[in-house]
PDB file of C-alpha atoms in Angstrom:
ATOM      1  CA  UNK A   1     152.984  91.319  90.398  1.00 88.00           C
ATOM      2  CA  UNK A   2     156.274  90.902  91.596  1.00 94.00           C
ATOM      3  CA  UNK A   3     158.959  90.409  89.009  1.00 94.00           C
ATOM      4  CA  UNK A   4     161.651  89.152  90.671  1.00 96.00           C
ATOM      5  CA  UNK A   5     161.418  85.884  93.152  1.00 97.00           C
ATOM      6  CA  UNK A   6     163.684  84.069  95.134  1.00 97.00           C
ATOM      7  CA  UNK A   7     162.620  80.327  96.340  1.00 97.00           C
ATOM      8  CA  UNK A   8     164.328  79.057  99.080  1.00 96.00           C
ATOM      9  CA  UNK A   9     163.245  75.166  99.188  1.00 93.00           C
ATOM     10  CA  UNK A  10     165.902  72.129  99.517  1.00 90.00           C
ATOM     11  CA  UNK A  11     163.495  69.341  97.909  1.00 87.00           C
ATOM     12  CA  UNK A  12     163.195  69.246  94.026  1.00 85.00           C
ATOM     13  CA  UNK A  13     159.559  67.682  94.378  1.00 78.00           C
ATOM     14  CA  UNK A  14     158.332  71.100  96.502  1.00 85.00           C
ATOM     15  CA  UNK A  15     160.193  72.990  93.800  1.00 84.00           C
ATOM     16  CA  UNK A  16     158.584  71.575  91.078  1.00 88.00           C
ATOM     17  CA  UNK A  17     155.457  72.391  92.505  1.00 88.00           C
ATOM     18  CA  UNK A  18     156.110  75.662  93.504  1.00 91.00           C
ATOM     19  CA  UNK A  19     157.060  76.104  89.959  1.00 89.00           C
ATOM     20  CA  UNK A  20     153.327  74.740  88.938  1.00 86.00           C
ATOM     21  CA  UNK A  21     151.905  76.939  91.130  1.00 86.00           C
ATOM     22  CA  UNK A  22     153.820  80.218  89.657  1.00 89.00           C
ATOM     23  CA  UNK A  23     152.922  79.797  86.166  1.00 85.00           C
ATOM     24  CA  UNK A  24     150.297  82.208  84.733  1.00 82.00           C
ATOM     25  CA  UNK A  25     151.535  85.109  87.259  1.00 90.00           C
ATOM     26  CA  UNK A  26     153.527  86.974  85.212  1.00 85.00           C
ATOM     27  CA  UNK A  27     157.187  86.819  87.210  1.00 92.00           C
ATOM     28  CA  UNK A  28     159.482  87.673  84.833  1.00 92.00           C
ATOM     29  CA  UNK A  29     162.130  85.707  86.645  1.00 94.00           C
ATOM     30  CA  UNK A  30     162.178  83.028  89.633  1.00 95.00           C
ATOM     31  CA  UNK A  31     165.327  81.651  91.269  1.00 96.00           C
ATOM     32  CA  UNK A  32     165.529  78.559  93.200  1.00 96.00           C
ATOM     33  CA  UNK A  33     168.272  78.075  96.174  1.00 95.00           C
ATOM     34  CA  UNK A  34     168.487  75.164  98.182  1.00 94.00           C
ATOM     35  CA  UNK A  35     171.024  76.671 101.232  1.00 94.00           C
ATOM     36  CA  UNK A  36     169.854  79.439 103.241  1.00 96.00           C
ATOM     37  CA  UNK A  37     173.642  81.064 103.427  1.00 96.00           C
ATOM     38  CA  UNK A  38     173.781  81.039  99.579  1.00 96.00           C
ATOM     39  CA  UNK A  39     170.282  82.607  99.968  1.00 97.00           C
ATOM     40  CA  UNK A  40     171.122  85.537 101.800  1.00 97.00           C
ATOM     41  CA  UNK A  41     174.431  85.853  99.520  1.00 97.00           C
ATOM     42  CA  UNK A  42     171.915  86.163  96.462  1.00 97.00           C
ATOM     43  CA  UNK A  43     169.644  88.367  98.459  1.00 98.00           C
ATOM     44  CA  UNK A  44     172.561  90.471  98.685  1.00 97.00           C
ATOM     45  CA  UNK A  45     174.295  90.715  95.473  1.00 97.00           C
ATOM     46  CA  UNK A  46     171.008  91.158  93.966  1.00 97.00           C
ATOM     47  CA  UNK A  47     170.747  94.308  96.028  1.00 97.00           C
ATOM     48  CA  UNK A  48     174.246  95.545  95.289  1.00 97.00           C
ATOM     49  CA  UNK A  49     173.924  95.126  91.506  1.00 96.00           C
ATOM     50  CA  UNK A  50     170.332  96.962  91.674  1.00 96.00           C
ATOM     51  CA  UNK A  51     168.378  94.158  91.049  1.00 96.00           C
ATOM     52  CA  UNK A  52     166.824  93.435  93.960  1.00 97.00           C
ATOM     53  CA  UNK A  53     164.320  90.010  94.741  1.00 97.00           C
ATOM     54  CA  UNK A  54     160.809  91.652  95.008  1.00 97.00           C
ATOM     55  CA  UNK A  55     159.518  88.863  96.846  1.00 97.00           C
ATOM     56  CA  UNK A  56     161.385  85.486  98.918  1.00 98.00           C
ATOM     57  CA  UNK A  57     159.446  82.375  99.347  1.00 97.00           C
ATOM     58  CA  UNK A  58     161.137  80.571 102.104  1.00 97.00           C
ATOM     59  CA  UNK A  59     160.660  76.748 103.777  1.00 95.00           C
ATOM     60  CA  UNK A  60     161.683  76.741 107.803  1.00 94.00           C
ATOM     61  CA  UNK A  61     163.163  73.154 107.762  1.00 91.00           C
ATOM     62  CA  UNK A  62     166.248  72.464 105.743  1.00 92.00           C
ATOM     63  CA  UNK A  63     167.982  69.014 105.887  1.00 87.00           C
ATOM     64  CA  UNK A  64     171.623  68.750 106.730  1.00 85.00           C
ATOM     65  CA  UNK A  65     173.699  67.142 104.261  1.00 85.00           C
ATOM     66  CA  UNK A  66     176.631  68.145 105.425  1.00 85.00           C
ATOM     67  CA  UNK A  67     177.648  71.071 103.649  1.00 86.00           C
ATOM     68  CA  UNK A  68     178.115  73.604 106.343  1.00 85.00           C
ATOM     69  CA  UNK A  69     175.790  76.587 106.988  1.00 88.00           C
ATOM     70  CA  UNK A  70     175.798  79.559 109.122  1.00 93.00           C
ATOM     71  CA  UNK A  71     171.928  79.979 108.659  1.00 94.00           C
ATOM     72  CA  UNK A  72     170.159  76.384 109.135  1.00 90.00           C
ATOM     73  CA  UNK A  73     167.065  77.753 109.068  1.00 93.00           C
ATOM     74  CA  UNK A  74     164.206  79.391 107.444  1.00 95.00           C
ATOM     75  CA  UNK A  75     163.631  81.211 110.871  1.00 94.00           C
ATOM     76  CA  UNK A  76     167.192  82.683 110.602  1.00 95.00           C
ATOM     77  CA  UNK A  77     167.078  83.419 107.026  1.00 97.00           C
ATOM     78  CA  UNK A  78     164.369  85.265 107.555  1.00 97.00           C
ATOM     79  CA  UNK A  79     166.020  87.121 110.976  1.00 96.00           C
ATOM     80  CA  UNK A  80     168.798  87.881 109.016  1.00 96.00           C
ATOM     81  CA  UNK A  81     166.942  89.543 106.194  1.00 97.00           C
ATOM     82  CA  UNK A  82     165.201  91.192 108.370  1.00 96.00           C
ATOM     83  CA  UNK A  83     168.347  92.840 110.074  1.00 95.00           C
ATOM     84  CA  UNK A  84     169.260  94.012 106.504  1.00 96.00           C
ATOM     85  CA  UNK A  85     166.347  94.452 104.498  1.00 96.00           C
ATOM     86  CA  UNK A  86     163.710  95.117 106.191  1.00 95.00           C
ATOM     87  CA  UNK A  87     161.334  96.263 103.426  1.00 95.00           C
ATOM     88  CA  UNK A  88     161.973  92.768 101.701  1.00 97.00           C
ATOM     89  CA  UNK A  89     158.601  91.087 101.366  1.00 98.00           C
ATOM     90  CA  UNK A  90     158.126  86.974 102.822  1.00 98.00           C
ATOM     91  CA  UNK A  91     156.315  84.484 102.529  1.00 98.00           C
ATOM     92  CA  UNK A  92     156.889  81.233 104.518  1.00 97.00           C
ATOM     93  CA  UNK A  93     155.839  78.019 102.714  1.00 96.00           C
ATOM     94  CA  UNK A  94     156.370  75.177 105.283  1.00 94.00           C
ATOM     95  CA  UNK A  95     155.092  72.128 106.722  1.00 91.00           C
ATOM     96  CA  UNK A  96     155.158  73.761 110.556  1.00 88.00           C
ATOM     97  CA  UNK A  97     151.895  74.666 112.343  1.00 85.00           C
ATOM     98  CA  UNK A  98     153.044  75.302 116.000  1.00 81.00           C
ATOM     99  CA  UNK A  99     151.204  78.715 117.031  1.00 79.00           C
ATOM    100  CA  UNK A 100     154.505  80.028 118.755  1.00 78.00           C
ATOM    101  CA  UNK A 101     156.626  79.745 115.816  1.00 84.00           C
ATOM    102  CA  UNK A 102     154.284  80.965 113.395  1.00 88.00           C
ATOM    103  CA  UNK A 103     153.312  84.227 115.789  1.00 84.00           C
ATOM    104  CA  UNK A 104     156.561  84.747 115.854  1.00 87.00           C
ATOM    105  CA  UNK A 105     156.955  85.084 112.550  1.00 92.00           C
ATOM    106  CA  UNK A 106     154.347  87.422 111.835  1.00 90.00           C
ATOM    107  CA  UNK A 107     154.984  89.564 115.004  1.00 86.00           C
ATOM    108  CA  UNK A 108     158.580  89.643 115.560  1.00 89.00           C
ATOM    109  CA  UNK A 109     160.269  89.210 111.966  1.00 93.00           C
ATOM    110  CA  UNK A 110     157.062  90.779 110.340  1.00 94.00           C
ATOM    111  CA  UNK A 111     156.314  88.658 107.667  1.00 97.00           C
ATOM    112  CA  UNK A 112     154.115  89.193 104.768  1.00 96.00           C
ATOM    113  CA  UNK A 113     152.338  85.399 104.355  1.00 96.00           C
ATOM    114  CA  UNK A 114     152.390  82.476 106.341  1.00 96.00           C
ATOM    115  CA  UNK A 115     151.418  79.186 104.088  1.00 95.00           C
ATOM    116  CA  UNK A 116     150.663  75.674 105.339  1.00 94.00           C
ATOM    117  CA  UNK A 117     151.982  73.133 102.982  1.00 92.00           C
ATOM    118  CA  UNK A 118     149.089  70.417 103.004  1.00 88.00           C
ATOM    119  CA  UNK A 119     146.467  69.720 100.766  1.00 85.00           C
ATOM    120  CA  UNK A 120     145.533  73.003  99.391  1.00 88.00           C
ATOM    121  CA  UNK A 121     149.171  74.492  99.963  1.00 91.00           C
ATOM    122  CA  UNK A 122     150.114  75.267  96.357  1.00 92.00           C
ATOM    123  CA  UNK A 123     146.427  77.016  95.687  1.00 92.00           C
ATOM    124  CA  UNK A 124     147.079  78.849  98.870  1.00 94.00           C
ATOM    125  CA  UNK A 125     150.290  79.943  97.682  1.00 95.00           C
ATOM    126  CA  UNK A 126     148.573  81.460  94.590  1.00 94.00           C
ATOM    127  CA  UNK A 127     146.506  83.455  96.818  1.00 94.00           C
ATOM    128  CA  UNK A 128     149.379  84.569  98.945  1.00 95.00           C
ATOM    129  CA  UNK A 129     151.224  85.919  96.220  1.00 96.00           C
ATOM    130  CA  UNK A 130     148.180  87.647  95.040  1.00 94.00           C
ATOM    131  CA  UNK A 131     147.609  89.060  98.482  1.00 94.00           C
ATOM    132  CA  UNK A 132     151.017  90.348  99.177  1.00 95.00           C
ATOM    133  CA  UNK A 133     151.601  91.343  95.481  1.00 94.00           C
ATOM    134  CA  UNK A 134     148.488  94.162  95.294  1.00 92.00           C
ATOM    135  CA  UNK A 135     148.001  95.072  99.215  1.00 93.00           C
ATOM    136  CA  UNK A 136     149.659  95.144 102.996  1.00 91.00           C
ATOM    137  CA  UNK A 137     147.432  92.781 103.962  1.00 91.00           C
ATOM    138  CA  UNK A 138     148.888  89.692 105.925  1.00 93.00           C
ATOM    139  CA  UNK A 139     147.942  86.497 104.076  1.00 94.00           C
ATOM    140  CA  UNK A 140     147.861  82.885 106.344  1.00 94.00           C
ATOM    141  CA  UNK A 141     146.400  79.724 105.159  1.00 92.00           C
ATOM    142  CA  UNK A 142     142.558  79.319 106.161  1.00 88.00           C
ATOM    143  CA  UNK A 143     143.251  76.065 108.198  1.00 84.00           C
ATOM    144  CA  UNK A 144     145.900  78.387 110.073  1.00 86.00           C
ATOM    145  CA  UNK A 145     143.682  81.120 110.657  1.00 77.00           C
ATOM    146  CA  UNK A 146     143.250  81.265 114.360  1.00 70.00           C
ATOM    147  CA  UNK A 147     146.659  81.232 115.203  1.00 68.00           C
ATOM    148  CA  UNK A 148     147.352  84.620 114.664  1.00 66.00           C
ATOM    149  CA  UNK A 149     143.290  86.012 115.092  1.00 56.00           C
ATOM    150  CA  UNK A 150     143.407  88.662 117.828  1.00 47.00           C
ATOM    151  CA  UNK A 151     140.332  86.677 119.657  1.00 44.00           C
ATOM    152  CA  UNK A 152     141.680  83.252 119.202  1.00 45.00           C
ATOM    153  CA  UNK A 153     145.025  84.142 120.156  1.00 49.00           C
ATOM    154  CA  UNK A 154     146.597  82.626 123.256  1.00 57.00           C
ATOM    155  CA  UNK A 155     148.755  85.861 124.963  1.00 67.00           C
ATOM    156  CA  UNK A 156     151.722  84.512 127.222  1.00 77.00           C
ATOM    157  CA  UNK A 157     151.400  87.319 130.171  1.00 83.00           C
ATOM    158  CA  UNK A 158     154.291  88.278 132.413  1.00 84.00           C
ATOM    159  CA  UNK A 159     153.440  85.864 135.085  1.00 88.00           C
ATOM    160  CA  UNK A 160     154.208  82.866 132.829  1.00 89.00           C
ATOM    161  CA  UNK A 161     157.651  84.392 131.335  1.00 90.00           C
ATOM    162  CA  UNK A 162     158.002  84.898 135.201  1.00 91.00           C
ATOM    163  CA  UNK A 163     157.427  81.331 136.072  1.00 93.00           C
ATOM    164  CA  UNK A 164     159.781  80.065 132.862  1.00 93.00           C
ATOM    165  CA  UNK A 165     162.602  81.548 134.388  1.00 93.00           C
ATOM    166  CA  UNK A 166     161.998  79.867 138.302  1.00 94.00           C
ATOM    167  CA  UNK A 167     161.969  76.565 136.288  1.00 93.00           C
ATOM    168  CA  UNK A 168     165.380  77.509 134.115  1.00 93.00           C
ATOM    169  CA  UNK A 169     166.833  78.211 137.969  1.00 93.00           C
ATOM    170  CA  UNK A 170     166.048  74.947 138.788  1.00 93.00           C
ATOM    171  CA  UNK A 171     163.550  75.502 141.068  1.00 93.00           C
ATOM    172  CA  UNK A 172     160.540  72.721 142.227  1.00 92.00           C
ATOM    173  CA  UNK A 173     157.150  74.032 142.048  1.00 91.00           C
ATOM    174  CA  UNK A 174     156.749  74.643 145.922  1.00 93.00           C
ATOM    175  CA  UNK A 175     159.374  77.616 145.604  1.00 94.00           C
ATOM    176  CA  UNK A 176     158.290  78.748 143.065  1.00 93.00           C
ATOM    177  CA  UNK A 177     154.679  79.140 144.463  1.00 92.00           C
ATOM    178  CA  UNK A 178     156.480  80.756 147.296  1.00 93.00           C
ATOM    179  CA  UNK A 179     158.762  83.300 145.120  1.00 92.00           C
ATOM    180  CA  UNK A 180     155.486  84.203 143.009  1.00 91.00           C
ATOM    181  CA  UNK A 181     153.340  84.839 146.309  1.00 91.00           C
ATOM    182  CA  UNK A 182     155.492  86.921 147.445  1.00 91.00           C
ATOM    183  CA  UNK A 183     155.568  89.432 144.261  1.00 89.00           C
ATOM    184  CA  UNK A 184     151.533  89.153 145.266  1.00 89.00           C
ATOM    185  CA  UNK A 185     151.111  87.229 141.886  1.00 89.00           C
ATOM    186  CA  UNK A 186     147.612  85.738 142.203  1.00 87.00           C
ATOM    187  CA  UNK A 187     147.276  82.653 142.162  1.00 89.00           C
ATOM    188  CA  UNK A 188     150.059  81.613 143.596  1.00 89.00           C
ATOM    189  CA  UNK A 189     149.294  77.742 144.691  1.00 93.00           C
ATOM    190  CA  UNK A 190     151.225  75.011 143.650  1.00 93.00           C
ATOM    191  CA  UNK A 191     148.194  73.356 142.189  1.00 93.00           C
ATOM    192  CA  UNK A 192     147.956  76.692 140.037  1.00 92.00           C
ATOM    193  CA  UNK A 193     151.435  76.493 139.603  1.00 93.00           C
ATOM    194  CA  UNK A 194     150.988  72.950 138.155  1.00 92.00           C
ATOM    195  CA  UNK A 195     147.768  73.615 136.112  1.00 92.00           C
ATOM    196  CA  UNK A 196     149.976  76.491 134.385  1.00 91.00           C
ATOM    197  CA  UNK A 197     152.735  74.284 133.626  1.00 91.00           C
ATOM    198  CA  UNK A 198     150.839  71.789 132.018  1.00 90.00           C
ATOM    199  CA  UNK A 199     148.667  74.549 129.821  1.00 88.00           C
ATOM    200  CA  UNK A 200     152.794  76.018 128.533  1.00 88.00           C
ATOM    201  CA  UNK A 201     153.855  72.686 127.957  1.00 87.00           C
ATOM    202  CA  UNK A 202     151.281  71.892 125.443  1.00 83.00           C
ATOM    203  CA  UNK A 203     150.670  75.213 123.763  1.00 80.00           C
ATOM    204  CA  UNK A 204     154.499  75.398 122.902  1.00 79.00           C
ATOM    205  CA  UNK A 205     154.747  70.943 122.242  1.00 78.00           C
ATOM    206  CA  UNK A 206     157.319  70.772 124.928  1.00 84.00           C
ATOM    207  CA  UNK A 207     158.049  67.150 126.228  1.00 85.00           C
ATOM    208  CA  UNK A 208     158.698  68.383 129.638  1.00 90.00           C
ATOM    209  CA  UNK A 209     160.127  71.519 131.757  1.00 90.00           C
ATOM    210  CA  UNK A 210     163.691  71.243 130.273  1.00 90.00           C
ATOM    211  CA  UNK A 211     162.235  71.170 126.631  1.00 89.00           C
ATOM    212  CA  UNK A 212     160.112  74.328 127.525  1.00 90.00           C
ATOM    213  CA  UNK A 213     162.783  76.451 128.789  1.00 90.00           C
ATOM    214  CA  UNK A 214     164.897  75.592 126.153  1.00 87.00           C
ATOM    215  CA  UNK A 215     162.268  76.747 123.597  1.00 83.00           C
ATOM    216  CA  UNK A 216     161.062  79.889 125.792  1.00 82.00           C
ATOM    217  CA  UNK A 217     165.028  80.825 125.324  1.00 82.00           C
ATOM    218  CA  UNK A 218     165.281  80.113 121.315  1.00 74.00           C
ATOM    219  CA  UNK A 219     162.464  82.467 121.032  1.00 71.00           C
ATOM    220  CA  UNK A 220     163.697  85.151 123.454  1.00 72.00           C
ATOM    221  CA  UNK A 221     160.943  84.673 126.032  1.00 77.00           C
ATOM    222  CA  UNK A 222     163.554  84.575 128.700  1.00 81.00           C
TER     223      UNK A 222
END
């Protein structure tokens, strides 16, 4: 079992629940931080002192209370941790259930576990800590298992990325259809483009084409 854990969470009521979940796991030291910048500094200082954390449990969303922060989300914190401490184990504990965001954390940022803040969230968190501490298996809350299951994961194709790129340049569906047809990609009809754009907006939970482009840029797709 882990001996030193850092929890990055800005709501006291959630921290209280996490404390209850961690009781009885024989973790010698658990620290709690409410800001991502402070969390990263604490991780770095612990490493420099030769007393590194073995596990980070982090939320993704943090309320803006006016305190200046370079790292404004758990995603940004995790990305920075991965850059400097690639072997540090991380479990996300969040209400976020969007598949593209979880897939980014799983595939690109290589987190070890994702626990959904649901009715069984604290129970699942205990399971996640046990799995991550004793194996190399990725843990995800059962309700979100389909997000990363190979047979159920929805893959974004090169054609989809090309379509979003054209959209970002202000091209209308008729022009996009013509461009795709010129590249020999099928289907390329206007109705097919419209149908795929509708699917992509639903998949990424985008409100409109501009929002879809913004989300794609945030996740480095274009």
